[in-house]
Amino acid sequence: MKALVLVASLVLVVPTAAFANTNCPHPDNIVVNCGFDINDFTNWFFGEGSPYYDGGSGANAPGSLCVDAADDGGTWIVHLGYCVTGFTNGDRYTGGFAYRQESGGVLVNTYIELSQRPQTNCGGSPLAIHLIPNVSPTGVWEDSPTLEVTTASATGGLGLIGYFESSAPFAVCFDDAYMGIDLPSVDLIFRDGFEDGSTNAWSAISP
């Protein structure tokens, strides 16, 4: 007589919608007012562009930081970042945000980065950097790629930075910003160690 063997399987259920950014309310997120629930841009800097608060639009709830591009000799630019101090050497940080192009034409020469720089205002040549070029925010809210960097010292500033150009006026909006030690990557389904602490996308079945 042959033994009957039952085998249980795990199935990953992949949602059709965009993977939600849950890092904004994460307790280890060091970005103040990460969801822009109020008109407060503490620790943000604006190298190019004029920031304004949009209380009626956001990625998951109303409230976002928007920036009108500045005219730099016929090239319109948005350059902004979130800068913090007080970190230690050898820590692995992740960062990112949700973004949306509010208005304007085609964006070029774009990038986002997470970098450690020698000056406390996040100026100077990078000591450690993860830069992703050619990011393309669209007219709908979406998560940026996740940035990861390991600090090279305990000095200077750590910055989450975005840069966007166009040949015509435009505006870009931001929401759900996050930066912290070993926060999950929002643009991956899962990692080997299931660092997001959730098995909600998995289900057990028996054939």
Short mmCIF file of C-alpha atoms in Angstrom, two decimals:
data_model
loop_
_atom_site.label_atom_id
_atom_site.label_comp_id
_atom_site.label_asym_id
_atom_site.label_seq_id
_atom_site.Cartn_x
_atom_site.Cartn_y
_atom_site.Cartn_z
CA MET A 1 0.00 0.00 0.00
CA LYS A 2 1.35 3.41 -0.96
CA ALA A 3 1.38 6.12 1.65
CA LEU A 4 -0.61 9.24 0.89
CA VAL A 5 1.54 12.35 1.22
CA LEU A 6 -0.01 15.78 1.50
CA VAL A 7 2.22 18.69 0.54
CA ALA A 8 1.46 22.21 1.66
CA SER A 9 2.55 25.08 -0.57
CA LEU A 10 3.14 28.77 -0.05
CA VAL A 11 1.91 31.16 -2.69
CA LEU A 12 2.93 34.78 -3.01
CA VAL A 13 -0.05 36.92 -3.98
CA VAL A 14 1.25 39.92 -5.90
CA PRO A 15 -1.10 42.93 -5.87
CA THR A 16 -1.85 44.66 -9.16
CA ALA A 17 -1.74 48.11 -7.55
CA ALA A 18 1.52 49.94 -6.79
CA PHE A 19 3.36 48.68 -3.73
CA ALA A 20 2.35 50.99 -0.89
CA ASN A 21 4.95 53.05 0.95
CA THR A 22 4.51 52.15 4.63
CA ASN A 23 7.77 53.71 5.77
CA CYS A 24 6.39 57.20 6.42
CA PRO A 25 4.65 56.24 9.70
CA HIS A 26 7.41 53.76 10.59
CA PRO A 27 8.74 54.45 14.13
CA ASP A 28 12.34 54.50 12.83
CA ASN A 29 11.62 57.11 10.16
CA ILE A 30 13.59 60.26 11.03
CA VAL A 31 11.80 62.57 8.57
CA VAL A 32 9.75 65.13 10.51
CA ASN A 33 6.18 65.55 9.23
CA CYS A 34 6.87 62.83 6.64
CA GLY A 35 3.33 62.87 5.26
CA PHE A 36 3.04 66.67 5.23
CA ASP A 37 -0.07 66.57 7.37
CA ILE A 38 0.73 70.18 8.28
CA ASN A 39 2.52 73.02 6.50
CA ASP A 40 5.95 72.35 8.02
CA PHE A 41 9.13 71.92 5.94
CA THR A 42 11.57 71.47 8.84
CA ASN A 43 15.00 70.17 7.69
CA TRP A 44 14.17 70.57 4.00
CA PHE A 45 16.39 72.77 1.82
CA PHE A 46 15.61 74.21 -1.60
CA GLY A 47 18.59 74.83 -3.86
CA GLU A 48 16.35 75.71 -6.81
CA GLY A 49 12.61 76.26 -6.87
CA SER A 50 9.86 77.79 -4.75
CA PRO A 51 8.15 75.43 -2.28
CA TYR A 52 4.49 75.60 -1.39
CA TYR A 53 2.08 73.49 0.60
CA ASP A 54 -0.78 71.63 -1.08
CA GLY A 55 -3.24 70.66 1.64
CA GLY A 56 -5.67 69.01 -0.76
CA SER A 57 -3.48 66.45 -2.52
CA GLY A 58 -1.29 63.62 -1.24
CA ALA A 59 -0.17 60.09 -1.97
CA ASN A 60 -2.25 58.40 0.75
CA ALA A 61 -3.83 61.35 2.59
CA PRO A 62 -4.22 65.07 1.87
CA GLY A 63 -1.07 67.15 2.28
CA SER A 64 2.10 67.37 0.19
CA LEU A 65 5.18 69.47 -0.46
CA CYS A 66 5.19 70.96 -3.96
CA VAL A 67 7.95 72.95 -5.66
CA ASP A 68 7.63 75.33 -8.61
CA ALA A 69 10.74 75.17 -10.78
CA ALA A 70 13.13 78.13 -10.88
CA ASP A 71 14.30 79.68 -14.17
CA ASP A 72 18.07 79.29 -14.40
CA GLY A 73 18.93 80.93 -17.73
CA GLY A 74 16.22 79.15 -19.68
CA THR A 75 16.56 75.85 -17.86
CA TRP A 76 13.86 75.28 -15.27
CA ILE A 77 15.09 73.42 -12.17
CA VAL A 78 13.76 71.87 -8.98
CA HIS A 79 16.49 70.92 -6.51
CA LEU A 80 15.51 70.01 -2.97
CA GLY A 81 16.58 67.77 -0.14
CA TYR A 82 16.05 66.69 3.44
CA CYS A 83 19.20 66.98 5.57
CA VAL A 84 19.92 65.60 9.06
CA THR A 85 22.89 65.21 11.39
CA GLY A 86 23.61 63.04 14.42
CA PHE A 87 24.23 59.65 12.82
CA THR A 88 27.03 57.15 13.50
CA ASN A 89 29.67 55.51 11.33
CA GLY A 90 28.73 52.31 9.51
CA ASP A 91 24.94 52.60 9.75
CA ARG A 92 22.93 51.49 6.72
CA TYR A 93 20.22 54.00 5.83
CA THR A 94 17.40 53.67 3.33
CA GLY A 95 15.33 56.53 1.96
CA GLY A 96 12.81 57.63 -0.60
CA PHE A 97 9.46 59.36 -1.07
CA ALA A 98 6.32 59.42 -3.16
CA TYR A 99 6.28 61.98 -5.96
CA ARG A 100 4.12 63.34 -8.75
CA GLN A 101 4.68 65.86 -11.54
CA GLU A 102 2.11 68.56 -10.87
CA SER A 103 2.47 70.45 -14.15
CA GLY A 104 4.78 71.23 -17.07
CA GLY A 105 6.52 69.37 -19.85
CA VAL A 106 9.10 66.62 -20.18
CA LEU A 107 11.64 66.31 -17.35
CA VAL A 108 15.31 65.69 -18.20
CA ASN A 109 18.61 65.27 -16.31
CA THR A 110 16.73 63.97 -13.27
CA TYR A 111 18.11 62.06 -10.31
CA ILE A 112 17.44 61.19 -6.70
CA GLU A 113 20.13 60.38 -4.17
CA LEU A 114 20.82 59.48 -0.57
CA SER A 115 24.25 60.78 0.39
CA GLN A 116 26.48 61.65 3.30
CA ARG A 117 28.41 64.89 2.83
CA PRO A 118 31.05 66.59 4.99
CA GLN A 119 29.04 69.73 5.74
CA THR A 120 26.14 69.69 8.18
CA ASN A 121 23.95 71.41 5.57
CA CYS A 122 24.63 68.45 3.21
CA GLY A 123 27.13 70.41 1.14
CA GLY A 124 30.50 69.28 -0.22
CA SER A 125 31.67 66.21 -2.11
CA PRO A 126 29.90 63.01 -1.02
CA LEU A 127 31.57 60.70 1.48
CA ALA A 128 29.02 57.99 0.64
CA ILE A 129 26.31 58.13 -2.00
CA HIS A 130 23.62 56.13 -3.77
CA LEU A 131 22.37 58.03 -6.84
CA ILE A 132 19.67 56.87 -9.25
CA PRO A 133 19.50 58.87 -12.50
CA ASN A 134 16.67 59.35 -14.98
CA VAL A 135 13.78 59.06 -12.55
CA SER A 136 10.48 59.99 -14.16
CA PRO A 137 7.64 61.14 -11.93
CA THR A 138 4.34 61.17 -13.81
CA GLY A 139 0.99 62.85 -13.25
CA VAL A 140 -0.05 60.26 -10.66
CA TRP A 141 1.42 59.52 -7.24
CA GLU A 142 4.03 56.77 -7.22
CA ASP A 143 6.89 55.65 -5.00
CA SER A 144 10.42 56.58 -5.95
CA PRO A 145 13.02 53.81 -6.09
CA THR A 146 14.49 53.03 -2.66
CA LEU A 147 17.92 54.48 -1.95
CA GLU A 148 20.45 52.80 0.34
CA VAL A 149 23.74 54.11 1.73
CA THR A 150 26.12 53.12 4.55
CA THR A 151 27.61 56.08 6.41
CA ALA A 152 31.37 56.48 6.13
CA SER A 153 31.84 58.51 9.32
CA ALA A 154 29.87 60.19 12.10
CA THR A 155 30.32 63.74 10.75
CA GLY A 156 28.59 66.03 8.28
CA GLY A 157 25.05 65.71 6.99
CA LEU A 158 22.93 62.93 5.52
CA GLY A 159 20.68 64.08 2.70
CA LEU A 160 17.72 62.71 0.74
CA ILE A 161 17.92 64.76 -2.47
CA GLY A 162 15.97 65.19 -5.69
CA TYR A 163 16.91 67.07 -8.86
CA PHE A 164 14.72 67.72 -11.92
CA GLU A 165 15.11 69.85 -15.08
CA SER A 166 12.94 70.92 -18.00
CA SER A 167 13.03 73.43 -20.84
CA ALA A 168 9.70 74.87 -19.64
CA PRO A 169 8.11 75.75 -16.27
CA PHE A 170 6.95 72.78 -14.19
CA ALA A 171 6.17 71.71 -10.65
CA VAL A 172 6.81 68.48 -8.74
CA CYS A 173 5.08 67.37 -5.51
CA PHE A 174 6.40 65.08 -2.77
CA ASP A 175 4.81 63.06 0.04
CA ASP A 176 5.47 60.10 2.38
CA ALA A 177 9.19 60.86 2.71
CA TYR A 178 11.30 58.43 4.71
CA MET A 179 14.88 58.04 5.85
CA GLY A 180 16.09 55.71 8.56
CA ILE A 181 18.29 52.80 9.55
CA ASP A 182 17.36 49.60 7.69
CA LEU A 183 13.85 50.65 6.71
CA PRO A 184 12.31 48.25 4.17
CA SER A 185 12.72 48.88 0.44
CA VAL A 186 9.30 49.91 -0.87
CA ASP A 187 10.12 48.94 -4.46
CA LEU A 188 10.80 45.25 -3.70
CA ILE A 189 8.17 42.57 -3.17
CA PHE A 190 10.19 40.93 -0.42
CA ARG A 191 13.74 40.36 0.77
CA ASP A 192 15.32 37.08 1.84
CA GLY A 193 14.90 37.96 5.51
CA PHE A 194 11.39 39.43 5.19
CA GLU A 195 12.64 42.66 6.77
CA ASP A 196 9.25 44.36 6.56
CA GLY A 197 8.00 41.98 9.26
CA SER A 198 4.91 40.96 7.32
CA THR A 199 3.72 37.75 5.64
CA ASN A 200 0.42 39.29 4.49
CA ALA A 201 1.18 38.64 0.82
CA TRP A 202 1.63 34.89 1.43
CA SER A 203 -1.06 32.24 1.74
CA ALA A 204 -0.81 28.54 2.56
CA ILE A 205 -2.63 26.10 0.29
CA SER A 206 -2.85 22.35 -0.10
CA PRO A 207 -3.06 20.87 -3.61
#
